[in-house]
CSV table of N, CA and C in Angstrom, one decimal:
chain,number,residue,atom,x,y,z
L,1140,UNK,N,0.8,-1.2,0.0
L,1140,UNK,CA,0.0,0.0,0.0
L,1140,UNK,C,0.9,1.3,0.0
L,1141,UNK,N,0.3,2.5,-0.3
L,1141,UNK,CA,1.4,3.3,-1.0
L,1141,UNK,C,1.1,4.4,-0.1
L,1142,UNK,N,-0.4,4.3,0.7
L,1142,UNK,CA,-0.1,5.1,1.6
L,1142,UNK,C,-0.2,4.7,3.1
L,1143,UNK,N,0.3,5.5,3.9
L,1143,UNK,CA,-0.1,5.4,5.5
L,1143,UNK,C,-1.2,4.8,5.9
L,1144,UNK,N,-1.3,4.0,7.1
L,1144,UNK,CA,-2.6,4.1,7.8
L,1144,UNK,C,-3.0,5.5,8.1
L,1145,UNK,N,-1.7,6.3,8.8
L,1145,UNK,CA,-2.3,7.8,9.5
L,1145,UNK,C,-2.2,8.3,8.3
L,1146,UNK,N,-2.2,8.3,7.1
L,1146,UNK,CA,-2.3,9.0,6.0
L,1146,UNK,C,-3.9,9.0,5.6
L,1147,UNK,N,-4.6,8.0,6.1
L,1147,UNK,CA,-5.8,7.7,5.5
L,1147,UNK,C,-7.0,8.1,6.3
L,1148,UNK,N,-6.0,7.7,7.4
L,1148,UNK,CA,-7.2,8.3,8.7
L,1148,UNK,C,-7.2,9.7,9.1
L,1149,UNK,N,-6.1,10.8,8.1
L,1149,UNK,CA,-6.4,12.6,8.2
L,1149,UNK,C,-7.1,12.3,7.2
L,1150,UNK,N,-7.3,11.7,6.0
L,1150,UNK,CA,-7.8,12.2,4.8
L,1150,UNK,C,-9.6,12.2,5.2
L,1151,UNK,N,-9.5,10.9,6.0
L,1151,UNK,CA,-10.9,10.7,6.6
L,1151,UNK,C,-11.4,11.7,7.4
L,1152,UNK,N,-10.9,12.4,8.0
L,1152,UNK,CA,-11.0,13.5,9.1
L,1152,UNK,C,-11.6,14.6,8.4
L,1153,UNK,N,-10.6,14.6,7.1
L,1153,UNK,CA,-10.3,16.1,6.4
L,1153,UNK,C,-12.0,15.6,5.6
L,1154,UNK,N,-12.1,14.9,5.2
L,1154,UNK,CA,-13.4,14.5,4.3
L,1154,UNK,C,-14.6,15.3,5.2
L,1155,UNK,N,-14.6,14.5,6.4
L,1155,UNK,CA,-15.7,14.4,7.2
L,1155,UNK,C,-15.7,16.1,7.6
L,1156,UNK,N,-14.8,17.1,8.3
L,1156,UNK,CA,-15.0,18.5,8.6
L,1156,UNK,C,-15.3,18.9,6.9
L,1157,UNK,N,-15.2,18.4,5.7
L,1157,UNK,CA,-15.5,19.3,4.4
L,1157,UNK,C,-17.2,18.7,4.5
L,1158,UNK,N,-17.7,17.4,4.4
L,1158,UNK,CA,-18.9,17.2,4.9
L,1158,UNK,C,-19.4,18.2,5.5
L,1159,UNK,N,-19.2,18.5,7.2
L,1159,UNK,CA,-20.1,19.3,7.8
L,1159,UNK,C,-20.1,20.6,7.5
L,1160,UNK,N,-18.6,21.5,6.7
L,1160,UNK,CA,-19.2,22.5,6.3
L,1160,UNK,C,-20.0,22.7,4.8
L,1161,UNK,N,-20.1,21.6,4.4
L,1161,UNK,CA,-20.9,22.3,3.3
L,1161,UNK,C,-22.1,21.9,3.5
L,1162,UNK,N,-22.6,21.3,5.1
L,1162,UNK,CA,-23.7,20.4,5.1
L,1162,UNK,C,-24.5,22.2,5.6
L,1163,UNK,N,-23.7,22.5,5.8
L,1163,UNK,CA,-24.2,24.4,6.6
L,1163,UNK,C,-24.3,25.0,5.7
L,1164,UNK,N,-23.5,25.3,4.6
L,1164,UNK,CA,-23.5,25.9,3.2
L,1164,UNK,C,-24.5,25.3,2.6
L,1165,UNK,N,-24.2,24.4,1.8
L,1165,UNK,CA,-25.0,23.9,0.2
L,1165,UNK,C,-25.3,22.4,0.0
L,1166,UNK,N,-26.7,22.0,0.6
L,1166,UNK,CA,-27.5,20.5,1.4
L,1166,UNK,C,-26.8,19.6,-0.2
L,1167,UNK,N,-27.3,20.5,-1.5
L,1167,UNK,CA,-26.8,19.8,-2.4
L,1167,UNK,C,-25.0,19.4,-2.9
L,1168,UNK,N,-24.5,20.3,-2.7
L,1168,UNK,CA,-22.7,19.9,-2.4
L,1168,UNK,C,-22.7,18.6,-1.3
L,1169,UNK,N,-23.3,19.1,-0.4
L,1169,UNK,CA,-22.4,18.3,0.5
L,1169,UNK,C,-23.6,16.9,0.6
L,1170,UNK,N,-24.2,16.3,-0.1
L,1170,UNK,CA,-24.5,15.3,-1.1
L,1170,UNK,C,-23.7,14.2,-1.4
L,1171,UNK,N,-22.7,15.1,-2.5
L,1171,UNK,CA,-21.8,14.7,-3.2
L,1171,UNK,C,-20.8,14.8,-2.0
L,1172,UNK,N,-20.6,15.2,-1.5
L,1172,UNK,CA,-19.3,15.0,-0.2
L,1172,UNK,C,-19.6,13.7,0.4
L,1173,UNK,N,-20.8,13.7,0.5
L,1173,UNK,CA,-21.4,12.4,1.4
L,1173,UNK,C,-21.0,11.3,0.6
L,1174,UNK,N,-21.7,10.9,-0.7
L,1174,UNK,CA,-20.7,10.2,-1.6
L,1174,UNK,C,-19.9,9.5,-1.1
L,1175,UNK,N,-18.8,10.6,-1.6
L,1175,UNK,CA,-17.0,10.4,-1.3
L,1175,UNK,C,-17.0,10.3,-0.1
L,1176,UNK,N,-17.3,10.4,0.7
L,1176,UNK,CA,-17.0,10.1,2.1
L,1176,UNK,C,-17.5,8.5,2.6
L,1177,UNK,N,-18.4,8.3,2.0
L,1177,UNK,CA,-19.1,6.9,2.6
L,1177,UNK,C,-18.0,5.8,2.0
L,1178,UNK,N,-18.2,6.5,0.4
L,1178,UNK,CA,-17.1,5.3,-0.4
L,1178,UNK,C,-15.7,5.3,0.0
L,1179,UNK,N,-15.2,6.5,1.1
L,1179,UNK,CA,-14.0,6.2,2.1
L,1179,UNK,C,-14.1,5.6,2.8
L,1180,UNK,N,-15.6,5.5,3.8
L,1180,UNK,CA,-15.4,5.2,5.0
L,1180,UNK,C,-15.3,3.6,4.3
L,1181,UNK,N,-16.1,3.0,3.7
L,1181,UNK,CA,-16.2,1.7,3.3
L,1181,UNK,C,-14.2,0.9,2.4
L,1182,UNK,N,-13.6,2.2,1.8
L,1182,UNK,CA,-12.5,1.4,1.7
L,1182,UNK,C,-11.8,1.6,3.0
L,1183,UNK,N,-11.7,2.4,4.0
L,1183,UNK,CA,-11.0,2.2,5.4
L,1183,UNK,C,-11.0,1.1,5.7
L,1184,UNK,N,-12.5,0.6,5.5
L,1184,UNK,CA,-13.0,-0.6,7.2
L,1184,UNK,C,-12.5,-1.2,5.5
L,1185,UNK,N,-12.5,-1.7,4.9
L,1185,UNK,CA,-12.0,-3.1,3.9
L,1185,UNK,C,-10.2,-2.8,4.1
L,1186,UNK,N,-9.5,-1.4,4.5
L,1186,UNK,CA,-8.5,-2.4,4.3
L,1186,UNK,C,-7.7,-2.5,5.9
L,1187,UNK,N,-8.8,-2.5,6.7
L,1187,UNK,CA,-8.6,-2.7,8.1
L,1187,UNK,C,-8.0,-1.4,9.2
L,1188,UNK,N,-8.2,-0.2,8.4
L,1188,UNK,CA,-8.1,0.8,9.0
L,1188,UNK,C,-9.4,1.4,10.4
L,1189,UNK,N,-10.7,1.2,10.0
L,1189,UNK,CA,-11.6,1.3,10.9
L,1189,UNK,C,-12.2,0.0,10.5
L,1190,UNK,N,-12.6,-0.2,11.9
L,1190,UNK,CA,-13.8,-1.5,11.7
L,1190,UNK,C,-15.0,-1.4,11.0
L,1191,UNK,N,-15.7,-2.6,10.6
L,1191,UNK,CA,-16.7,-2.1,9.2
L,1191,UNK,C,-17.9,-1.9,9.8
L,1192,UNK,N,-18.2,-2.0,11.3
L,1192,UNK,CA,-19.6,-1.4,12.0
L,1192,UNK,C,-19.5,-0.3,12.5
L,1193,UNK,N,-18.2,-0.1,12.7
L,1193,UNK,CA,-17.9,1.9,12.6
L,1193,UNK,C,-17.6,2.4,11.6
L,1194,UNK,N,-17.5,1.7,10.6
L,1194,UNK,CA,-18.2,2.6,9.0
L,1194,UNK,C,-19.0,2.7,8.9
L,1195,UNK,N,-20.3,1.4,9.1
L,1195,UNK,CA,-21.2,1.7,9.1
L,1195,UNK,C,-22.1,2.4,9.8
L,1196,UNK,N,-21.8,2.7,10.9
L,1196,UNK,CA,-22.2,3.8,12.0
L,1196,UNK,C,-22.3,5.2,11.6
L,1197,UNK,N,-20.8,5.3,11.1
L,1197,UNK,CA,-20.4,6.8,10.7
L,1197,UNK,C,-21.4,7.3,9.5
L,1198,UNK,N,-21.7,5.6,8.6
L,1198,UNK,CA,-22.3,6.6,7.2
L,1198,UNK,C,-23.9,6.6,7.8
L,1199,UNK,N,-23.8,5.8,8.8
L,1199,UNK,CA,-25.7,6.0,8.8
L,1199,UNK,C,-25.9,7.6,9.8
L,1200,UNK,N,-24.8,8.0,10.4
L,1200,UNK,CA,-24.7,9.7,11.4
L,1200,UNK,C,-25.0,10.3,10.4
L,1201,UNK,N,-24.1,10.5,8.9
L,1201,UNK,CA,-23.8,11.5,8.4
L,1201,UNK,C,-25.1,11.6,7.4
L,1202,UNK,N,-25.5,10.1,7.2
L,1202,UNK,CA,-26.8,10.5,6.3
L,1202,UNK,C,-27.9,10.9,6.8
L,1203,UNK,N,-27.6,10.5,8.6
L,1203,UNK,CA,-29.4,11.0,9.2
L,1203,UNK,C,-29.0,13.0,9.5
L,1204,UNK,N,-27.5,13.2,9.7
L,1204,UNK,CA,-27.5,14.7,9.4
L,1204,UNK,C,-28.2,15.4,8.3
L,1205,UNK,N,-27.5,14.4,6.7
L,1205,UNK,CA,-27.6,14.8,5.6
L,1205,UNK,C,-29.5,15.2,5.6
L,1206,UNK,N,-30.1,14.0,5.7
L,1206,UNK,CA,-31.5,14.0,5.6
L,1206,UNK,C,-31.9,15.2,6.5
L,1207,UNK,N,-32.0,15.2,7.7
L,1207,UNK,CA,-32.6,16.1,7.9
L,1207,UNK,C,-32.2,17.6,7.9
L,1208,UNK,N,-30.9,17.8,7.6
L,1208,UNK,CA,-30.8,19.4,6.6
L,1208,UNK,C,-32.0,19.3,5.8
L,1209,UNK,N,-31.6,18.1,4.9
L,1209,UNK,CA,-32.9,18.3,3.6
L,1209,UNK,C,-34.6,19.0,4.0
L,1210,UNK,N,-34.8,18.1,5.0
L,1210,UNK,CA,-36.0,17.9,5.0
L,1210,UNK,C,-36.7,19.5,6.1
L,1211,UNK,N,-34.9,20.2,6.5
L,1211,UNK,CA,-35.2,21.3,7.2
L,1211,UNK,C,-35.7,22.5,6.6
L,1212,UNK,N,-35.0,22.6,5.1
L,1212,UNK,CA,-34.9,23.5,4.4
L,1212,UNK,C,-36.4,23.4,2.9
């Protein structure tokens, strides 16, 4: 592998703080952040970086955030 573990686990950090601010900005941007972030969290926990029920955890947080922006606005 070509990069770090702790290489993967700022990138995941860095994902997740660009998630919440555009989840404050623009419900539709940060959509697509959501995306890219789920399909991170999911190669993390596959290559043993986070476990794969705390991926799954994280992506069902960030979608019940995502949703209910939606459904605030």
């Amino acid at each position: 592998h070509s990069t770090s573990r702790r290489q993967r686990q700022m990138c995941k950090e860095t994902d997740t703080k660009k998630f919440k601010a555009e989840l404050a900005v623009d419900v539709a941007k940060a959509e697509e952040v959501y995306k890219e972030l789920a399909s991170k969290l999911d190669s993390a926990a596959r290559e043993g970086t986070i476990h794969q029920n705390s991926a799954n955890r994280k992506k069902a947080h960030f979608a019940k955030l995502l949703d209910n922006a939606k459904n605030s606005k």
